[in-house]
PDB file of C-alpha atoms in Angstrom:
ATOM      1  CA  ILE A   1     105.907 109.033  77.404  1.00  0.00           C
ATOM      2  CA  HIS A   2     104.475 105.501  77.259  1.00  0.00           C
ATOM      3  CA  LEU A   3     104.579 105.102  81.019  1.00  0.00           C
ATOM      4  CA  ALA A   4     103.134 108.553  81.641  1.00  0.00           C
ATOM      5  CA  ARG A   5     100.182 107.501  79.501  1.00  0.00           C
ATOM      6  CA  LYS A   6      99.968 104.196  81.416  1.00  0.00           C
ATOM      7  CA  ASP A   7     101.027 102.317  78.280  1.00  0.00           C
ATOM      8  CA  ASP A   8     102.960  99.662  80.161  1.00  0.00           C
ATOM      9  CA  ASN A   9     103.310  97.388  77.147  1.00  0.00           C
ATOM     10  CA  GLY A  10     104.839 100.195  75.097  1.00  0.00           C
ATOM     11  CA  GLY A  11     107.036 101.497  77.898  1.00  0.00           C
ATOM     12  CA  SER A  12     108.419  98.201  79.163  1.00  0.00           C
ATOM     13  CA  PRO A  13     111.043  97.780  76.421  1.00  0.00           C
ATOM     14  CA  TYR A  14     112.387 101.276  77.156  1.00  0.00           C
ATOM     15  CA  LEU A  15     112.621 100.523  80.867  1.00  0.00           C
ATOM     16  CA  ALA A  16     114.406  97.262  80.136  1.00  0.00           C
ATOM     17  CA  GLU A  17     116.887  99.034  77.857  1.00  0.00           C
ATOM     18  CA  ALA A  18     117.559 101.799  80.380  1.00  0.00           C
ATOM     19  CA  LEU A  19     118.185  99.200  83.083  1.00  0.00           C
ATOM     20  CA  ARG A  20     120.419  97.188  80.777  1.00  0.00           C
ATOM     21  CA  LEU A  21     122.558 100.296  80.302  1.00  0.00           C
ATOM     22  CA  ASP A  22     122.629 101.178  84.006  1.00  0.00           C
ATOM     23  CA  ALA A  23     121.304  98.581  86.453  1.00  0.00           C
ATOM     24  CA  ARG A  24     121.895 100.896  89.449  1.00  0.00           C
ATOM     25  CA  ARG A  25     118.871 103.069  88.660  1.00  0.00           C
ATOM     26  CA  GLN A  26     116.719 101.913  91.543  1.00  0.00           C
ATOM     27  CA  PRO A  27     113.624 104.013  90.746  1.00  0.00           C
ATOM     28  CA  LEU A  28     113.490 102.400  87.319  1.00  0.00           C
ATOM     29  CA  TRP A  29     113.499  98.915  88.847  1.00  0.00           C
ATOM     30  CA  PHE A  30     110.519  99.918  90.955  1.00  0.00           C
ATOM     31  CA  GLU A  31     108.756 101.511  87.970  1.00  0.00           C
ATOM     32  CA  GLN A  32     109.331  98.325  86.000  1.00  0.00           C
ATOM     33  CA  ALA A  33     107.902  96.301  88.902  1.00  0.00           C
ATOM     34  CA  HIS A  34     104.788  98.493  89.013  1.00  0.00           C
ATOM     35  CA  ALA A  35     104.356  98.124  85.251  1.00  0.00           C
ATOM     36  CA  ALA A  36     104.732  94.348  85.518  1.00  0.00           C
ATOM     37  CA  GLU A  37     102.096  94.266  88.253  1.00  0.00           C
ATOM     38  CA  ARG A  38      99.687  96.259  86.087  1.00  0.00           C
ATOM     39  CA  LEU A  39     100.414  93.853  83.223  1.00  0.00           C
ATOM     40  CA  ARG A  40      99.663  90.946  85.576  1.00  0.00           C
ATOM     41  CA  ASP A  41     103.207  89.592  85.306  1.00  0.00           C
ATOM     42  CA  PRO A  42     104.012  88.582  88.883  1.00  0.00           C
ATOM     43  CA  GLY A  43     107.301  86.923  87.915  1.00  0.00           C
ATOM     44  CA  GLY A  44     108.536  90.088  86.241  1.00  0.00           C
ATOM     45  CA  ALA A  45     107.366  92.207  89.158  1.00  0.00           C
ATOM     46  CA  ILE A  46     109.151  89.945  91.640  1.00  0.00           C
ATOM     47  CA  ARG A  47     112.416  90.083  89.681  1.00  0.00           C
ATOM     48  CA  SER A  48     112.217  93.872  89.379  1.00  0.00           C
ATOM     49  CA  TYR A  49     111.453  94.407  93.070  1.00  0.00           C
ATOM     50  CA  GLU A  50     114.258  92.035  94.041  1.00  0.00           C
ATOM     51  CA  ASN A  51     116.741  93.876  91.819  1.00  0.00           C
ATOM     52  CA  GLY A  52     115.621  97.275  93.058  1.00  0.00           C
ATOM     53  CA  LEU A  53     115.667  96.334  96.723  1.00  0.00           C
ATOM     54  CA  ALA A  54     119.093  94.717  96.336  1.00  0.00           C
ATOM     55  CA  LEU A  55     120.462  98.206  95.690  1.00  0.00           C
ATOM     56  CA  GLY A  56     119.739  99.126  99.334  1.00  0.00           C
ATOM     57  CA  GLY A  57     117.787 101.704 101.246  1.00  0.00           C
ATOM     58  CA  ASP A  58     114.557 101.695 103.196  1.00  0.00           C
ATOM     59  CA  HIS A  59     111.797 101.084 100.673  1.00  0.00           C
ATOM     60  CA  ILE A  60     108.932  99.797 102.772  1.00  0.00           C
ATOM     61  CA  PRO A  61     106.111 100.118 100.192  1.00  0.00           C
ATOM     62  CA  GLU A  62     108.159  98.180  97.646  1.00  0.00           C
ATOM     63  CA  THR A  63     109.123  95.590 100.267  1.00  0.00           C
ATOM     64  CA  ILE A  64     105.477  95.096 101.208  1.00  0.00           C
ATOM     65  CA  SER A  65     104.567  94.763  97.510  1.00  0.00           C
ATOM     66  CA  LEU A  66     107.240  92.101  97.080  1.00  0.00           C
ATOM     67  CA  LEU A  67     106.026  90.275 100.190  1.00  0.00           C
ATOM     68  CA  HIS A  68     102.497  90.345  98.783  1.00  0.00           C
ATOM     69  CA  LEU A  69     103.727  88.829  95.511  1.00  0.00           C
ATOM     70  CA  TYR A  70     105.719  86.154  97.339  1.00  0.00           C
ATOM     71  CA  LEU A  71     102.707  85.184  99.435  1.00  0.00           C
ATOM     72  CA  ALA A  72     100.332  85.212  96.449  1.00  0.00           C
ATOM     73  CA  SER A  73     102.680  82.899  94.545  1.00  0.00           C
ATOM     74  CA  LYS A  74     103.120  80.570  97.530  1.00  0.00           C
ATOM     75  CA  GLN A  75     106.778  81.488  98.057  1.00  0.00           C
ATOM     76  CA  ASP A  76     106.413  81.522 101.825  1.00  0.00           C
ATOM     77  CA  SER A  77     110.074  80.786 102.524  1.00  0.00           C
ATOM     78  CA  LYS A  78     111.147  83.794 100.458  1.00  0.00           C
ATOM     79  CA  ALA A  79     108.562  85.950 102.235  1.00  0.00           C
ATOM     80  CA  LEU A  80     109.858  84.852 105.624  1.00  0.00           C
ATOM     81  CA  ALA A  81     113.483  85.410 104.604  1.00  0.00           C
ATOM     82  CA  LEU A  82     112.686  88.909 103.329  1.00  0.00           C
ATOM     83  CA  THR A  83     110.688  89.784 106.436  1.00  0.00           C
ATOM     84  CA  THR A  84     113.464  88.532 108.702  1.00  0.00           C
ATOM     85  CA  SER A  85     116.098  90.439 106.760  1.00  0.00           C
ATOM     86  CA  VAL A  86     114.144  93.700 106.771  1.00  0.00           C
ATOM     87  CA  MET A  87     113.270  93.323 110.447  1.00  0.00           C
ATOM     88  CA  ALA A  88     116.951  92.845 111.341  1.00  0.00           C
ATOM     89  CA  GLY A  89     117.944  95.951 109.421  1.00  0.00           C
ATOM     90  CA  LEU A  90     115.163  98.323 110.422  1.00  0.00           C
ATOM     91  CA  PRO A  91     116.481 101.793 111.189  1.00  0.00           C
ATOM     92  CA  SER A  92     115.666 103.437 114.504  1.00  0.00           C
ATOM     93  CA  GLU A  93     113.134 105.728 112.817  1.00  0.00           C
ATOM     94  CA  PRO A  94     109.733 104.913 114.401  1.00  0.00           C
ATOM     95  CA  SER A  95     107.740 105.881 111.307  1.00  0.00           C
ATOM     96  CA  ILE A  96     109.612 103.396 109.116  1.00  0.00           C
ATOM     97  CA  ARG A  97     109.163 100.636 111.682  1.00  0.00           C
ATOM     98  CA  SER A  98     105.466 101.474 112.022  1.00  0.00           C
ATOM     99  CA  GLU A  99     104.996 101.477 108.257  1.00  0.00           C
ATOM    100  CA  PHE A 100     106.588  98.031 108.008  1.00  0.00           C
ATOM    101  CA  ALA A 101     104.508  96.645 110.882  1.00  0.00           C
ATOM    102  CA  ALA A 102     101.308  98.058 109.395  1.00  0.00           C
ATOM    103  CA  GLY A 103     102.219  96.539 106.032  1.00  0.00           C
ATOM    104  CA  LEU A 104     102.657  93.109 107.608  1.00  0.00           C
ATOM    105  CA  ASP A 105      99.340  93.607 109.382  1.00  0.00           C
ATOM    106  CA  GLY A 106      97.718  94.410 106.053  1.00  0.00           C
ATOM    107  CA  LEU A 107      99.114  91.201 104.584  1.00  0.00           C
ATOM    108  CA  LYS A 108      97.579  89.248 107.488  1.00  0.00           C
ATOM    109  CA  GLN A 109     101.002  88.106 108.672  1.00  0.00           C
ATOM    110  CA  SER A 110     100.043  88.249 112.330  1.00  0.00           C
ATOM    111  CA  GLY A 111     103.116  86.574 113.815  1.00  0.00           C
ATOM    112  CA  GLN A 112     105.535  88.754 111.898  1.00  0.00           C
ATOM    113  CA  ALA A 113     103.404  91.857 112.477  1.00  0.00           C
ATOM    114  CA  LEU A 114     103.509  91.207 116.221  1.00  0.00           C
ATOM    115  CA  LEU A 115     107.297  91.097 116.110  1.00  0.00           C
ATOM    116  CA  ALA A 116     107.415  94.240 113.967  1.00  0.00           C
ATOM    117  CA  TRP A 117     105.123  96.198 116.303  1.00  0.00           C
ATOM    118  CA  ARG A 118     107.391  95.196 119.183  1.00  0.00           C
ATOM    119  CA  ARG A 119     110.311  96.596 117.196  1.00  0.00           C
ATOM    120  CA  VAL A 120     108.415  99.905 117.066  1.00  0.00           C
ATOM    121  CA  LEU A 121     108.243  99.945 120.868  1.00  0.00           C
ATOM    122  CA  GLU A 122     112.018  99.477 121.051  1.00  0.00           C
ATOM    123  CA  VAL A 123     112.415 103.012 119.712  1.00  0.00           C
ATOM    124  CA  GLN A 124     109.121 104.649 120.681  1.00  0.00           C
ATOM    125  CA  ARG A 125     107.770 103.359 123.994  1.00  0.00           C
ATOM    126  CA  ASP A 126     104.730 105.653 123.854  1.00  0.00           C
ATOM    127  CA  SER A 127     103.464 104.479 120.460  1.00  0.00           C
ATOM    128  CA  GLU A 128      99.757 103.961 121.046  1.00  0.00           C
ATOM    129  CA  PRO A 129      99.255 102.252 117.661  1.00  0.00           C
ATOM    130  CA  ALA A 130     102.002  99.739 118.494  1.00  0.00           C
ATOM    131  CA  HIS A 131     100.611  98.971 121.946  1.00  0.00           C
ATOM    132  CA  TYR A 132      97.117  98.662 120.501  1.00  0.00           C
ATOM    133  CA  ARG A 133      98.111  96.355 117.630  1.00  0.00           C
ATOM    134  CA  ILE A 134     100.171  94.135 119.941  1.00  0.00           C
ATOM    135  CA  ALA A 135      97.220  93.724 122.292  1.00  0.00           C
ATOM    136  CA  ARG A 136      94.827  93.140 119.361  1.00  0.00           C
ATOM    137  CA  LEU A 137      97.073  90.577 117.683  1.00  0.00           C
ATOM    138  CA  LEU A 138      97.444  88.703 120.946  1.00  0.00           C
ATOM    139  CA  LEU A 139      93.683  88.782 121.475  1.00  0.00           C
ATOM    140  CA  GLU A 140      93.081  87.550 117.935  1.00  0.00           C
ATOM    141  CA  SER A 141      95.536  84.707 118.493  1.00  0.00           C
ATOM    142  CA  GLY A 142      93.535  83.608 121.532  1.00  0.00           C
ATOM    143  CA  ASP A 143      96.109  84.588 124.157  1.00  0.00           C
ATOM    144  CA  ALA A 144      93.910  86.676 126.458  1.00  0.00           C
ATOM    145  CA  ILE A 145      96.429  86.724 129.318  1.00  0.00           C
ATOM    146  CA  ALA A 146      99.218  88.107 127.115  1.00  0.00           C
ATOM    147  CA  ALA A 147      96.743  90.556 125.542  1.00  0.00           C
ATOM    148  CA  GLU A 148      95.722  91.853 128.968  1.00  0.00           C
ATOM    149  CA  THR A 149      99.372  92.232 129.948  1.00  0.00           C
ATOM    150  CA  ALA A 150     100.120  94.069 126.693  1.00  0.00           C
ATOM    151  CA  ALA A 151      97.127  96.380 127.180  1.00  0.00           C
ATOM    152  CA  ASN A 152      98.182  97.131 130.761  1.00  0.00           C
ATOM    153  CA  THR A 153     101.745  97.846 129.658  1.00  0.00           C
ATOM    154  CA  GLY A 154     100.413 100.191 127.002  1.00  0.00           C
ATOM    155  CA  LEU A 155      98.151 101.959 129.478  1.00  0.00           C
ATOM    156  CA  GLU A 156     101.085 102.549 131.825  1.00  0.00           C
ATOM    157  CA  THR A 157     102.876 104.331 128.979  1.00  0.00           C
ATOM    158  CA  VAL A 158      99.905 105.900 127.198  1.00  0.00           C
ATOM    159  CA  PRO A 159      97.197 106.273 129.871  1.00  0.00           C
ATOM    160  CA  ARG A 160      94.752 108.082 127.566  1.00  0.00           C
ATOM    161  CA  ALA A 161      94.701 105.322 124.962  1.00  0.00           C
ATOM    162  CA  SER A 162      91.013 104.461 124.977  1.00  0.00           C
ATOM    163  CA  ARG A 163      91.448 101.554 122.548  1.00  0.00           C
ATOM    164  CA  LEU A 164      93.702  99.834 125.062  1.00  0.00           C
ATOM    165  CA  TYR A 165      90.989 100.018 127.724  1.00  0.00           C
ATOM    166  CA  GLY A 166      88.712  98.206 125.297  1.00  0.00           C
ATOM    167  CA  ASP A 167      91.334  95.555 124.626  1.00  0.00           C
ATOM    168  CA  ARG A 168      91.952  95.060 128.335  1.00  0.00           C
ATOM    169  CA  ALA A 169      88.226  94.696 128.989  1.00  0.00           C
ATOM    170  CA  GLU A 170      87.882  92.214 126.144  1.00  0.00           C
ATOM    171  CA  ALA A 171      90.852  90.210 127.417  1.00  0.00           C
ATOM    172  CA  LEU A 172      89.391  90.098 130.918  1.00  0.00           C
ATOM    173  CA  GLN A 173      86.113  88.716 129.545  1.00  0.00           C
ATOM    174  CA  LYS A 174      87.886  85.754 127.944  1.00  0.00           C
TER     175      LYS A 174
END
């Protein structure tokens, strides 16, 4: 009832007790992490996300939230380790790979996002968003030659991708 009413202070002890009784209740770990975030307790949120994610499964929103907390608290090595681990275990489902890549993009982790978008293309060669983001990230990094190559590769696969024509033109101007 406390959590339904957004009373995180009142609900937190009940979550903690439920998790003490059964630590395998993954949704509760994530609910506790969300409550800790709302209470501005990044340490508690990190611990809860870590415990929840340790139980397995593809939980991209929670992973991205944990990455955000790691980066905000200057735990770059943990962020890199988590990103590397998730990237290595990504399923072949294009939507999950795209969601992870977009999340890294949103966190301004350009190098890791570039790798993640390339992982999307491993399973979905005609992904216009992946081709576009790869070309954009390369352009933003200052590598116009690689950006042009990426845009051309994308246009071979997705010839109607107007954004890629723009990227190619921009790369040619540099």
